[in-house]
Amino acid sequence: MSRVVTRPCDPALPGGCWMSARLSASEPTTELACGTCASKAPLLLEGLSSAGGVSRCLACGHPELYRQKDFPKALGISIVVIAAVAAPFTPYYASLFAAALVDAVLYWSLPERLVCYVCGARHSGFADVPRHPRFDREIDERLKYGQRAVMGKPMREGGTANAPEPEH
């Protein structure tokens, strides 16, 4: 599987274009590039661990990352919409059960990617060492609202690398 880093060209602009970089041993890459707006950003390769994993974001250098399934949301929504439209025409709404089964199979078979809390960069195809926990609302609110965040403990020193799973 190829190792890919993608991030929004302008994180403040939802639905905008994305810059990306494909990392391979044969062709070392040092920057992210967008094919749409031609913007570029440096790739911070010091965030790579010796085991081939990601210890910090390769786009912005921030140590707080979380895991999520590498699954296109549009495909998931399409499966549900098709099943819902077909439901009245299938016995016992069997299309909804079929959609749930397809969803479960995809969930367990698809790989995970790492996402940066700060810049939204997605890191796919990297080794799982160090392991980062799944999304934690506490970390997200701390980073978005800083001192105004009303919940939570202080940030972990060293980021999310090898941190425990959130308690929720």
Tab-separated table of N, CA and C in Angstrom:
chain	number	residue	atom	x	y	z
A	1	MET	N	0.844	-1.183	0.000
A	1	MET	CA	0.000	0.000	0.000
A	1	MET	C	0.887	1.243	0.000
A	2	SER	N	0.536	2.220	-0.788
A	2	SER	CA	1.355	3.424	-0.862
A	2	SER	C	1.061	4.339	0.325
A	3	ARG	N	2.054	5.091	0.693
A	3	ARG	CA	1.922	6.037	1.799
A	3	ARG	C	1.596	7.405	1.208
A	4	VAL	N	0.475	7.979	1.646
A	4	VAL	CA	-0.011	9.231	1.077
A	4	VAL	C	-0.353	10.199	2.202
A	5	VAL	N	0.011	11.467	2.006
A	5	VAL	CA	-0.372	12.542	2.913
A	5	VAL	C	-1.185	13.537	2.098
A	6	THR	N	-2.387	13.881	2.575
A	6	THR	CA	-3.201	14.912	1.930
A	6	THR	C	-3.655	15.897	2.990
A	7	ARG	N	-3.782	17.155	2.602
A	7	ARG	CA	-4.310	18.162	3.523
A	7	ARG	C	-5.005	19.255	2.740
A	8	PRO	N	-5.968	19.928	3.357
A	8	PRO	CA	-6.657	21.008	2.655
A	8	PRO	C	-5.683	22.145	2.340
A	9	CYS	N	-5.831	22.746	1.170
A	9	CYS	CA	-4.981	23.890	0.821
A	9	CYS	C	-5.232	25.038	1.788
A	10	ASP	N	-6.494	25.262	2.128
A	10	ASP	CA	-6.862	26.281	3.104
A	10	ASP	C	-7.797	25.629	4.116
A	11	PRO	N	-7.277	25.227	5.297
A	11	PRO	CA	-8.116	24.528	6.282
A	11	PRO	C	-9.350	25.315	6.713
A	12	ALA	N	-9.321	26.652	6.581
A	12	ALA	CA	-10.465	27.464	6.980
A	12	ALA	C	-11.579	27.445	5.939
A	13	LEU	N	-11.296	26.932	4.749
A	13	LEU	CA	-12.267	26.916	3.659
A	13	LEU	C	-12.804	25.502	3.455
A	14	PRO	N	-13.986	25.178	4.008
A	14	PRO	CA	-14.511	23.820	3.842
A	14	PRO	C	-14.871	23.547	2.381
A	15	GLY	N	-14.585	22.336	1.938
A	15	GLY	CA	-14.917	21.956	0.572
A	15	GLY	C	-13.946	22.474	-0.470
A	16	GLY	N	-12.828	23.010	-0.037
A	16	GLY	CA	-11.836	23.525	-0.980
A	16	GLY	C	-10.983	22.412	-1.566
A	17	CYS	N	-9.917	22.805	-2.233
A	17	CYS	CA	-9.040	21.811	-2.861
A	17	CYS	C	-8.033	21.254	-1.845
A	18	TRP	N	-7.393	20.149	-2.239
A	18	TRP	CA	-6.469	19.439	-1.356
A	18	TRP	C	-5.115	19.289	-2.021
A	19	MET	N	-4.054	19.461	-1.242
A	19	MET	CA	-2.709	19.170	-1.734
A	19	MET	C	-2.303	17.800	-1.213
A	20	SER	N	-1.456	17.103	-1.956
A	20	SER	CA	-1.078	15.756	-1.538
A	20	SER	C	0.355	15.440	-1.914
A	21	ALA	N	0.870	14.389	-1.282
A	21	ALA	CA	2.208	13.874	-1.580
A	21	ALA	C	2.180	12.373	-1.375
A	22	ARG	N	2.775	11.653	-2.294
A	22	ARG	CA	2.896	10.193	-2.201
A	22	ARG	C	4.342	9.897	-1.825
A	23	LEU	N	4.540	9.214	-0.698
A	23	LEU	CA	5.885	8.911	-0.234
A	23	LEU	C	6.295	7.522	-0.687
A	24	SER	N	7.432	7.439	-1.329
A	24	SER	CA	7.973	6.139	-1.732
A	24	SER	C	9.481	6.168	-1.543
A	25	ALA	N	10.063	4.993	-1.368
A	25	ALA	CA	11.509	4.904	-1.154
A	25	ALA	C	12.273	5.268	-2.422
A	26	SER	N	11.691	4.991	-3.578
A	26	SER	CA	12.399	5.242	-4.833
A	26	SER	C	12.408	6.718	-5.225
A	27	GLU	N	11.333	7.443	-4.901
A	27	GLU	CA	11.256	8.861	-5.234
A	27	GLU	C	10.946	9.664	-3.974
A	28	PRO	N	11.962	10.139	-3.253
A	28	PRO	CA	11.696	10.907	-2.038
A	28	PRO	C	10.987	12.229	-2.353
A	29	THR	N	9.954	12.529	-1.597
A	29	THR	CA	9.173	13.745	-1.783
A	29	THR	C	9.399	14.655	-0.592
A	30	THR	N	9.521	15.946	-0.835
A	30	THR	CA	9.746	16.885	0.260
A	30	THR	C	8.657	17.938	0.369
A	31	GLU	N	7.636	17.874	-0.506
A	31	GLU	CA	6.577	18.876	-0.414
A	31	GLU	C	5.225	18.322	-0.846
A	32	LEU	N	4.194	18.966	-0.304
A	32	LEU	CA	2.820	18.696	-0.704
A	32	LEU	C	2.498	19.642	-1.854
A	33	ALA	N	1.754	19.185	-2.844
A	33	ALA	CA	1.402	20.036	-3.981
A	33	ALA	C	-0.056	19.828	-4.354
A	34	CYS	N	-0.719	20.909	-4.770
A	34	CYS	CA	-2.113	20.856	-5.197
A	34	CYS	C	-2.171	20.936	-6.720
A	35	GLY	N	-2.916	20.033	-7.327
A	35	GLY	CA	-3.078	20.044	-8.771
A	35	GLY	C	-4.098	21.062	-9.243
A	36	THR	N	-4.913	21.605	-8.325
A	36	THR	CA	-5.957	22.555	-8.700
A	36	THR	C	-5.481	24.000	-8.609
A	37	CYS	N	-5.013	24.400	-7.422
A	37	CYS	CA	-4.623	25.804	-7.234
A	37	CYS	C	-3.111	26.004	-7.293
A	38	ALA	N	-2.353	24.939	-7.479
A	38	ALA	CA	-0.886	24.965	-7.608
A	38	ALA	C	-0.168	25.433	-6.341
A	39	SER	N	-0.841	25.417	-5.191
A	39	SER	CA	-0.154	25.791	-3.955
A	39	SER	C	0.731	24.638	-3.490
A	40	LYS	N	1.763	24.986	-2.732
A	40	LYS	CA	2.714	23.988	-2.234
A	40	LYS	C	2.996	24.253	-0.763
A	41	ALA	N	3.389	23.192	-0.061
A	41	ALA	CA	3.758	23.295	1.350
A	41	ALA	C	4.827	22.247	1.625
A	42	PRO	N	5.748	22.543	2.547
A	42	PRO	CA	6.801	21.559	2.841
A	42	PRO	C	6.235	20.339	3.561
A	43	LEU	N	6.859	19.219	3.340
A	43	LEU	CA	6.516	17.969	4.009
A	43	LEU	C	7.536	17.770	5.125
A	44	LEU	N	7.069	17.660	6.367
A	44	LEU	CA	7.945	17.585	7.532
A	44	LEU	C	8.273	16.126	7.835
A	45	LEU	N	9.283	15.601	7.176
A	45	LEU	CA	9.612	14.178	7.265
A	45	LEU	C	10.187	13.764	8.614
A	46	GLU	N	10.537	14.719	9.478
A	46	GLU	CA	11.024	14.350	10.811
A	46	GLU	C	9.898	13.764	11.666
A	47	GLY	N	8.656	13.852	11.199
A	47	GLY	CA	7.529	13.242	11.894
A	47	GLY	C	7.400	11.751	11.642
A	48	LEU	N	8.222	11.200	10.740
A	48	LEU	CA	8.206	9.756	10.485
A	48	LEU	C	8.971	9.033	11.583
A	49	SER	N	8.414	7.935	12.088
A	49	SER	CA	9.120	7.150	13.100
A	49	SER	C	10.073	6.184	12.404
A	50	SER	N	10.987	5.616	13.155
A	50	SER	CA	11.956	4.678	12.581
A	50	SER	C	11.278	3.406	12.073
A	51	ALA	N	10.087	3.093	12.594
A	51	ALA	CA	9.351	1.897	12.175
A	51	ALA	C	8.473	2.160	10.950
A	52	GLY	N	8.507	3.379	10.416
A	52	GLY	CA	7.698	3.705	9.245
A	52	GLY	C	6.332	4.261	9.576
A	53	GLY	N	6.098	4.568	10.845
A	53	GLY	CA	4.836	5.163	11.265
A	53	GLY	C	4.951	6.674	11.330
A	54	VAL	N	3.923	7.305	11.871
A	54	VAL	CA	3.879	8.762	11.969
A	54	VAL	C	3.789	9.140	13.439
A	55	SER	N	4.758	9.909	13.933
A	55	SER	CA	4.733	10.337	15.330
A	55	SER	C	4.136	11.730	15.481
A	56	ARG	N	4.161	12.513	14.413
A	56	ARG	CA	3.557	13.846	14.393
A	56	ARG	C	3.114	14.139	12.974
A	57	CYS	N	2.267	15.122	12.805
A	57	CYS	CA	1.722	15.443	11.488
A	57	CYS	C	2.844	15.801	10.519
A	58	LEU	N	2.815	15.201	9.343
A	58	LEU	CA	3.838	15.470	8.337
A	58	LEU	C	3.553	16.756	7.569
A	59	ALA	N	2.366	17.344	7.761
A	59	ALA	CA	2.026	18.587	7.074
A	59	ALA	C	2.294	19.817	7.940
A	60	CYS	N	1.943	19.745	9.245
A	60	CYS	CA	2.127	20.923	10.103
A	60	CYS	C	3.058	20.669	11.289
A	61	GLY	N	3.392	19.411	11.571
A	61	GLY	CA	4.308	19.089	12.660
A	61	GLY	C	3.658	18.934	14.019
A	62	HIS	N	2.338	19.079	14.116
A	62	HIS	CA	1.665	18.974	15.414
A	62	HIS	C	1.624	17.517	15.874
A	63	PRO	N	1.826	17.256	17.184
A	63	PRO	CA	1.884	15.866	17.670
A	63	PRO	C	0.524	15.207	17.928
A	64	GLU	N	-0.570	15.947	17.839
A	64	GLU	CA	-1.886	15.386	18.157
A	64	GLU	C	-2.564	14.847	16.897
A	65	LEU	N	-2.667	13.509	16.796
A	65	LEU	CA	-3.299	12.834	15.665
A	65	LEU	C	-4.323	11.836	16.188
A	66	TYR	N	-5.299	11.496	15.356
A	66	TYR	CA	-6.260	10.453	15.727
A	66	TYR	C	-6.474	9.507	14.554
A	67	ARG	N	-6.965	8.289	14.878
A	67	ARG	CA	-7.230	7.263	13.872
A	67	ARG	C	-8.682	7.331	13.422
A	68	GLN	N	-8.901	7.044	12.131
A	68	GLN	CA	-10.247	6.860	11.608
A	68	GLN	C	-10.166	5.917	10.415
A	69	LYS	N	-11.288	5.323	10.046
A	69	LYS	CA	-11.311	4.417	8.899
A	69	LYS	C	-11.084	5.216	7.620
A	70	ASP	N	-10.306	4.653	6.717
A	70	ASP	CA	-10.012	5.283	5.429
A	70	ASP	C	-11.134	4.908	4.463
A	71	PHE	N	-12.282	5.574	4.615
A	71	PHE	CA	-13.494	5.227	3.877
A	71	PHE	C	-14.120	6.492	3.306
A	72	PRO	N	-14.430	6.518	2.022
A	72	PRO	CA	-15.073	7.704	1.439
A	72	PRO	C	-16.503	7.870	1.967
A	73	LYS	N	-16.781	9.010	2.572
A	73	LYS	CA	-18.103	9.248	3.156
A	73	LYS	C	-19.205	9.204	2.106
A	74	ALA	N	-18.917	9.671	0.898
A	74	ALA	CA	-19.929	9.678	-0.165
A	74	ALA	C	-20.396	8.258	-0.480
A	75	LEU	N	-19.497	7.292	-0.437
A	75	LEU	CA	-19.873	5.901	-0.693
A	75	LEU	C	-20.798	5.386	0.407
A	76	GLY	N	-20.478	5.693	1.656
A	76	GLY	CA	-21.321	5.266	2.770
A	76	GLY	C	-22.719	5.858	2.693
A	77	ILE	N	-22.800	7.131	2.361
A	77	ILE	CA	-24.108	7.782	2.231
A	77	ILE	C	-24.879	7.184	1.060
A	78	SER	N	-24.191	6.902	-0.035
A	78	SER	CA	-24.844	6.299	-1.211
A	78	SER	C	-25.440	4.936	-0.875
A	79	ILE	N	-24.707	4.128	-0.124
A	79	ILE	CA	-25.212	2.804	0.270
A	79	ILE	C	-26.495	2.944	1.082
A	80	VAL	N	-26.513	3.871	2.027
A	80	VAL	CA	-27.688	4.065	2.878
A	80	VAL	C	-28.866	4.602	2.065
A	81	VAL	N	-28.618	5.569	1.179
A	81	VAL	CA	-29.702	6.145	0.373
A	81	VAL	C	-30.312	5.086	-0.547
A	82	ILE	N	-29.471	4.303	-1.203
A	82	ILE	CA	-29.981	3.247	-2.091
A	82	ILE	C	-30.801	2.231	-1.298
A	83	ALA	N	-30.309	1.854	-0.124
A	83	ALA	CA	-31.044	0.893	0.709
A	83	ALA	C	-32.373	1.478	1.177
A	84	ALA	N	-32.388	2.762	1.527
A	84	ALA	CA	-33.623	3.395	1.995
A	84	ALA	C	-34.651	3.513	0.873
A	85	VAL	N	-34.196	3.843	-0.334
A	85	VAL	CA	-35.111	3.946	-1.472
A	85	VAL	C	-35.681	2.570	-1.819
A	86	ALA	N	-34.854	1.541	-1.720
A	86	ALA	CA	-35.300	0.186	-2.063
A	86	ALA	C	-36.103	-0.476	-0.944
A	87	ALA	N	-36.057	0.060	0.267
A	87	ALA	CA	-36.687	-0.581	1.426
A	87	ALA	C	-38.172	-0.890	1.242
A	88	PRO	N	-38.996	0.023	0.732
A	88	PRO	CA	-40.424	-0.301	0.599
A	88	PRO	C	-40.709	-1.431	-0.399
A	89	PHE	N	-39.757	-1.710	-1.268
A	89	PHE	CA	-39.961	-2.713	-2.305
A	89	PHE	C	-39.317	-4.057	-1.976
A	90	THR	N	-38.675	-4.163	-0.822
A	90	THR	CA	-38.047	-5.425	-0.422
A	90	THR	C	-38.809	-5.994	0.774
A	91	PRO	N	-38.945	-7.319	0.843
A	91	PRO	CA	-39.676	-7.909	1.969
A	91	PRO	C	-38.956	-7.648	3.297
A	92	TYR	N	-39.722	-7.214	4.281
A	92	TYR	CA	-39.204	-6.949	5.630
A	92	TYR	C	-38.040	-5.955	5.619
A	93	TYR	N	-38.059	-5.041	4.680
A	93	TYR	CA	-36.999	-4.022	4.561
A	93	TYR	C	-35.614	-4.660	4.494
A	94	ALA	N	-35.505	-5.732	3.761
A	94	ALA	CA	-34.250	-6.494	3.660
A	94	ALA	C	-33.095	-5.655	3.123
A	95	SER	N	-33.402	-4.646	2.313
A	95	SER	CA	-32.314	-3.819	1.772
A	95	SER	C	-31.587	-3.066	2.885
A	96	LEU	N	-32.303	-2.698	3.945
A	96	LEU	CA	-31.650	-2.007	5.065
A	96	LEU	C	-30.713	-2.950	5.815
A	97	PHE	N	-31.135	-4.199	5.978
A	97	PHE	CA	-30.261	-5.183	6.620
A	97	PHE	C	-29.042	-5.470	5.747
A	98	ALA	N	-29.258	-5.528	4.430
A	98	ALA	CA	-28.139	-5.744	3.505
A	98	ALA	C	-27.155	-4.576	3.580
A	99	ALA	N	-27.675	-3.356	3.673
A	99	ALA	CA	-26.800	-2.183	3.785
A	99	ALA	C	-26.002	-2.232	5.085
A	100	ALA	N	-26.654	-2.656	6.167
A	100	ALA	CA	-25.944	-2.776	7.445
A	100	ALA	C	-24.849	-3.830	7.360
A	101	LEU	N	-25.125	-4.923	6.670
A	101	LEU	CA	-24.128	-5.979	6.500
A	101	LEU	C	-22.945	-5.484	5.658
A	102	VAL	N	-23.235	-4.794	4.561
A	102	VAL	CA	-22.167	-4.229	3.718
A	102	VAL	C	-21.332	-3.246	4.531
A	103	ASP	N	-22.009	-2.412	5.324
A	103	ASP	CA	-21.308	-1.440	6.158
A	103	ASP	C	-20.392	-2.135	7.160
A	104	ALA	N	-20.869	-3.191	7.801
A	104	ALA	CA	-20.053	-3.919	8.779
A	104	ALA	C	-18.836	-4.562	8.122
A	105	VAL	N	-19.038	-5.164	6.954
A	105	VAL	CA	-17.913	-5.793	6.244
A	105	VAL	C	-16.877	-4.742	5.860
A	106	LEU	N	-17.342	-3.606	5.339
A	106	LEU	CA	-16.407	-2.536	4.966
A	106	LEU	C	-15.669	-2.005	6.197
A	107	TYR	N	-16.394	-1.829	7.298
A	107	TYR	CA	-15.778	-1.295	8.513
A	107	TYR	C	-14.635	-2.185	8.991
A	108	TRP	N	-14.847	-3.480	8.998
A	108	TRP	CA	-13.826	-4.390	9.510
A	108	TRP	C	-12.710	-4.659	8.514
A	109	SER	N	-12.946	-4.418	7.230
A	109	SER	CA	-11.919	-4.754	6.239
A	109	SER	C	-11.079	-3.566	5.778
A	110	LEU	N	-11.567	-2.357	5.946
A	110	LEU	CA	-10.823	-1.197	5.448
A	110	LEU	C	-9.701	-0.788	6.400
A	111	PRO	N	-8.606	-0.243	5.867
A	111	PRO	CA	-7.502	0.208	6.719
A	111	PRO	C	-7.854	1.516	7.425
A	112	GLU	N	-7.008	1.875	8.376
A	112	GLU	CA	-7.201	3.133	9.087
A	112	GLU	C	-6.222	4.171	8.569
A	113	ARG	N	-6.549	5.429	8.804
A	113	ARG	CA	-5.637	6.518	8.481
A	113	ARG	C	-5.527	7.410	9.707
A	114	LEU	N	-4.491	8.212	9.742
A	114	LEU	CA	-4.316	9.173	10.822
A	114	LEU	C	-4.732	10.547	10.322
A	115	VAL	N	-5.384	11.316	11.195
A	115	VAL	CA	-5.830	12.659	10.845
A	115	VAL	C	-5.301	13.617	11.900
A	116	CYS	N	-4.798	14.758	11.462
A	116	CYS	CA	-4.275	15.781	12.372
A	116	CYS	C	-5.434	16.614	12.917
A	117	TYR	N	-5.460	16.820	14.237
A	117	TYR	CA	-6.489	17.647	14.850
A	117	TYR	C	-6.388	19.095	14.379
A	118	VAL	N	-5.185	19.588	14.120
A	118	VAL	CA	-4.977	21.005	13.836
A	118	VAL	C	-5.246	21.361	12.377
A	119	CYS	N	-4.562	20.704	11.442
A	119	CYS	CA	-4.674	21.102	10.029
A	119	CYS	C	-5.558	20.176	9.208
A	120	GLY	N	-5.993	19.047	9.766
A	120	GLY	CA	-6.867	18.129	9.041
A	120	GLY	C	-6.154	17.232	8.047
A	121	ALA	N	-4.823	17.202	8.073
A	121	ALA	CA	-4.069	16.361	7.136
A	121	ALA	C	-4.382	14.894	7.387
A	122	ARG	N	-4.466	14.118	6.300
A	122	ARG	CA	-4.754	12.688	6.376
A	122	ARG	C	-3.507	11.918	5.977
A	123	HIS	N	-3.122	10.956	6.811
A	123	HIS	CA	-1.932	10.136	6.580
A	123	HIS	C	-2.387	8.694	6.375
A	124	SER	N	-2.260	8.181	5.157
A	124	SER	CA	-2.729	6.827	4.826
A	124	SER	C	-1.572	5.933	4.428
A	125	GLY	N	-1.646	4.659	4.824
A	125	GLY	CA	-0.675	3.664	4.383
A	125	GLY	C	0.586	3.578	5.219
A	126	PHE	N	0.652	4.253	6.341
A	126	PHE	CA	1.837	4.227	7.193
A	126	PHE	C	1.730	3.093	8.207
A	127	ALA	N	2.860	2.687	8.755
A	127	ALA	CA	2.880	1.647	9.791
A	127	ALA	C	2.111	2.134	11.021
A	128	ASP	N	1.678	1.203	11.838
A	128	ASP	CA	0.851	1.513	13.005
A	128	ASP	C	1.685	1.747	14.268
A	129	VAL	N	2.949	2.071	14.108
A	129	VAL	CA	3.831	2.319	15.252
A	129	VAL	C	4.418	3.712	15.095
A	130	PRO	N	4.206	4.630	16.009
A	130	PRO	CA	3.435	4.507	17.247
A	130	PRO	C	1.935	4.534	16.956
A	131	ARG	N	1.174	3.909	17.838
A	131	ARG	CA	-0.281	3.839	17.656
A	131	ARG	C	-0.926	5.061	18.295
A	132	HIS	N	-1.812	5.692	17.553
A	132	HIS	CA	-2.548	6.851	18.050
A	132	HIS	C	-3.975	6.417	18.383
A	133	PRO	N	-4.605	7.052	19.390
A	133	PRO	CA	-5.982	6.680	19.745
A	133	PRO	C	-6.979	7.202	18.711
A	134	ARG	N	-8.235	6.748	18.823
A	134	ARG	CA	-9.264	7.284	17.933
A	134	ARG	C	-9.628	8.704	18.378
A	135	PHE	N	-10.538	9.331	17.653
A	135	PHE	CA	-10.893	10.732	17.896
A	135	PHE	C	-11.295	10.959	19.346
A	136	ASP	N	-10.798	12.040	19.916
A	136	ASP	CA	-11.092	12.397	21.299
A	136	ASP	C	-11.611	13.835	21.318
A	137	ARG	N	-12.879	14.005	21.644
A	137	ARG	CA	-13.508	15.330	21.652
A	137	ARG	C	-12.776	16.285	22.601
A	138	GLU	N	-12.255	15.754	23.684
A	138	GLU	CA	-11.546	16.571	24.662
A	138	GLU	C	-10.328	17.258	24.032
A	139	ILE	N	-9.533	16.510	23.287
A	139	ILE	CA	-8.358	17.079	22.623
A	139	ILE	C	-8.802	18.083	21.571
A	140	ASP	N	-9.826	17.742	20.804
A	140	ASP	CA	-10.317	18.625	19.750
A	140	ASP	C	-10.754	19.970	20.322
A	141	GLU	N	-11.512	19.949	21.414
A	141	GLU	CA	-11.975	21.203	22.009
A	141	GLU	C	-10.833	21.990	22.631
A	142	ARG	N	-9.885	21.316	23.243
A	142	ARG	CA	-8.721	22.011	23.797
A	142	ARG	C	-7.963	22.764	22.708
A	143	LEU	N	-7.782	22.102	21.557
A	143	LEU	CA	-7.034	22.735	20.470
A	143	LEU	C	-7.826	23.844	19.793
A	144	LYS	N	-9.147	23.709	19.714
A	144	LYS	CA	-9.965	24.742	19.074
A	144	LYS	C	-10.188	25.944	19.974
A	145	TYR	N	-10.463	25.694	21.259
A	145	TYR	CA	-10.878	26.765	22.148
A	145	TYR	C	-9.843	27.149	23.194
A	146	GLY	N	-8.767	26.401	23.312
A	146	GLY	CA	-7.692	26.733	24.248
A	146	GLY	C	-8.177	26.853	25.673
A	147	GLN	N	-7.882	27.968	26.306
A	147	GLN	CA	-8.241	28.182	27.704
A	147	GLN	C	-9.751	28.280	27.913
A	148	ARG	N	-10.499	28.554	26.844
A	148	ARG	CA	-11.951	28.658	26.974
A	148	ARG	C	-12.622	27.297	27.048
A	149	ALA	N	-11.880	26.224	26.744
A	149	ALA	CA	-12.458	24.876	26.819
A	149	ALA	C	-12.801	24.584	28.271
A	150	VAL	N	-14.025	24.182	28.522
A	150	VAL	CA	-14.471	23.994	29.899
A	150	VAL	C	-14.234	22.593	30.413
A	151	MET	N	-13.973	21.654	29.521
A	151	MET	CA	-13.829	20.283	29.982
A	151	MET	C	-12.404	19.802	29.815
A	152	GLY	N	-12.078	18.762	30.518
A	152	GLY	CA	-10.839	18.074	30.218
A	152	GLY	C	-9.676	18.346	31.122
A	153	LYS	N	-8.674	17.553	30.856
A	153	LYS	CA	-7.413	17.614	31.575
A	153	LYS	C	-6.399	18.342	30.695
A	154	PRO	N	-5.230	18.655	31.226
A	154	PRO	CA	-4.225	19.291	30.381
A	154	PRO	C	-3.818	18.374	29.228
A	155	MET	N	-3.281	18.958	28.167
A	155	MET	CA	-2.857	18.182	27.000
A	155	MET	C	-1.758	17.213	27.408
A	156	ARG	N	-1.692	16.084	26.701
A	156	ARG	CA	-0.646	15.096	26.963
A	156	ARG	C	0.687	15.632	26.481
A	157	GLU	N	1.693	15.435	27.264
A	157	GLU	CA	3.024	15.829	26.829
A	157	GLU	C	3.491	14.850	25.762
A	158	GLY	N	3.936	15.345	24.630
A	158	GLY	CA	4.419	14.487	23.557
A	158	GLY	C	3.357	14.077	22.557
A	159	GLY	N	2.124	14.565	22.698
A	159	GLY	CA	1.084	14.263	21.720
A	159	GLY	C	0.386	12.938	21.960
A	160	THR	N	-0.228	12.411	20.916
A	160	THR	CA	-1.062	11.218	21.041
A	160	THR	C	-0.337	9.919	20.737
A	161	ALA	N	0.928	9.960	20.393
A	161	ALA	CA	1.661	8.734	20.071
A	161	ALA	C	1.664	7.794	21.271
A	162	ASN	N	1.143	6.585	21.075
A	162	ASN	CA	1.038	5.549	22.105
A	162	ASN	C	0.179	5.957	23.300
A	163	ALA	N	-0.740	6.897	23.103
A	163	ALA	CA	-1.633	7.332	24.176
A	163	ALA	C	-2.786	6.335	24.312
A	164	PRO	N	-3.425	6.294	25.485
A	164	PRO	CA	-4.561	5.381	25.660
A	164	PRO	C	-5.779	5.864	24.874
A	165	GLU	N	-6.732	4.960	24.666
A	165	GLU	CA	-7.975	5.308	23.977
A	165	GLU	C	-8.779	6.264	24.853
A	166	PRO	N	-9.585	7.153	24.250
A	166	PRO	CA	-10.409	8.063	25.053
A	166	PRO	C	-11.474	7.297	25.828
A	167	GLU	N	-11.898	7.875	26.944
A	167	GLU	CA	-12.886	7.224	27.808
A	167	GLU	C	-14.280	7.736	27.478
A	168	HIS	N	-14.881	7.223	26.423
A	168	HIS	CA	-16.274	7.561	26.105
A	168	HIS	C	-16.919	6.458	25.356
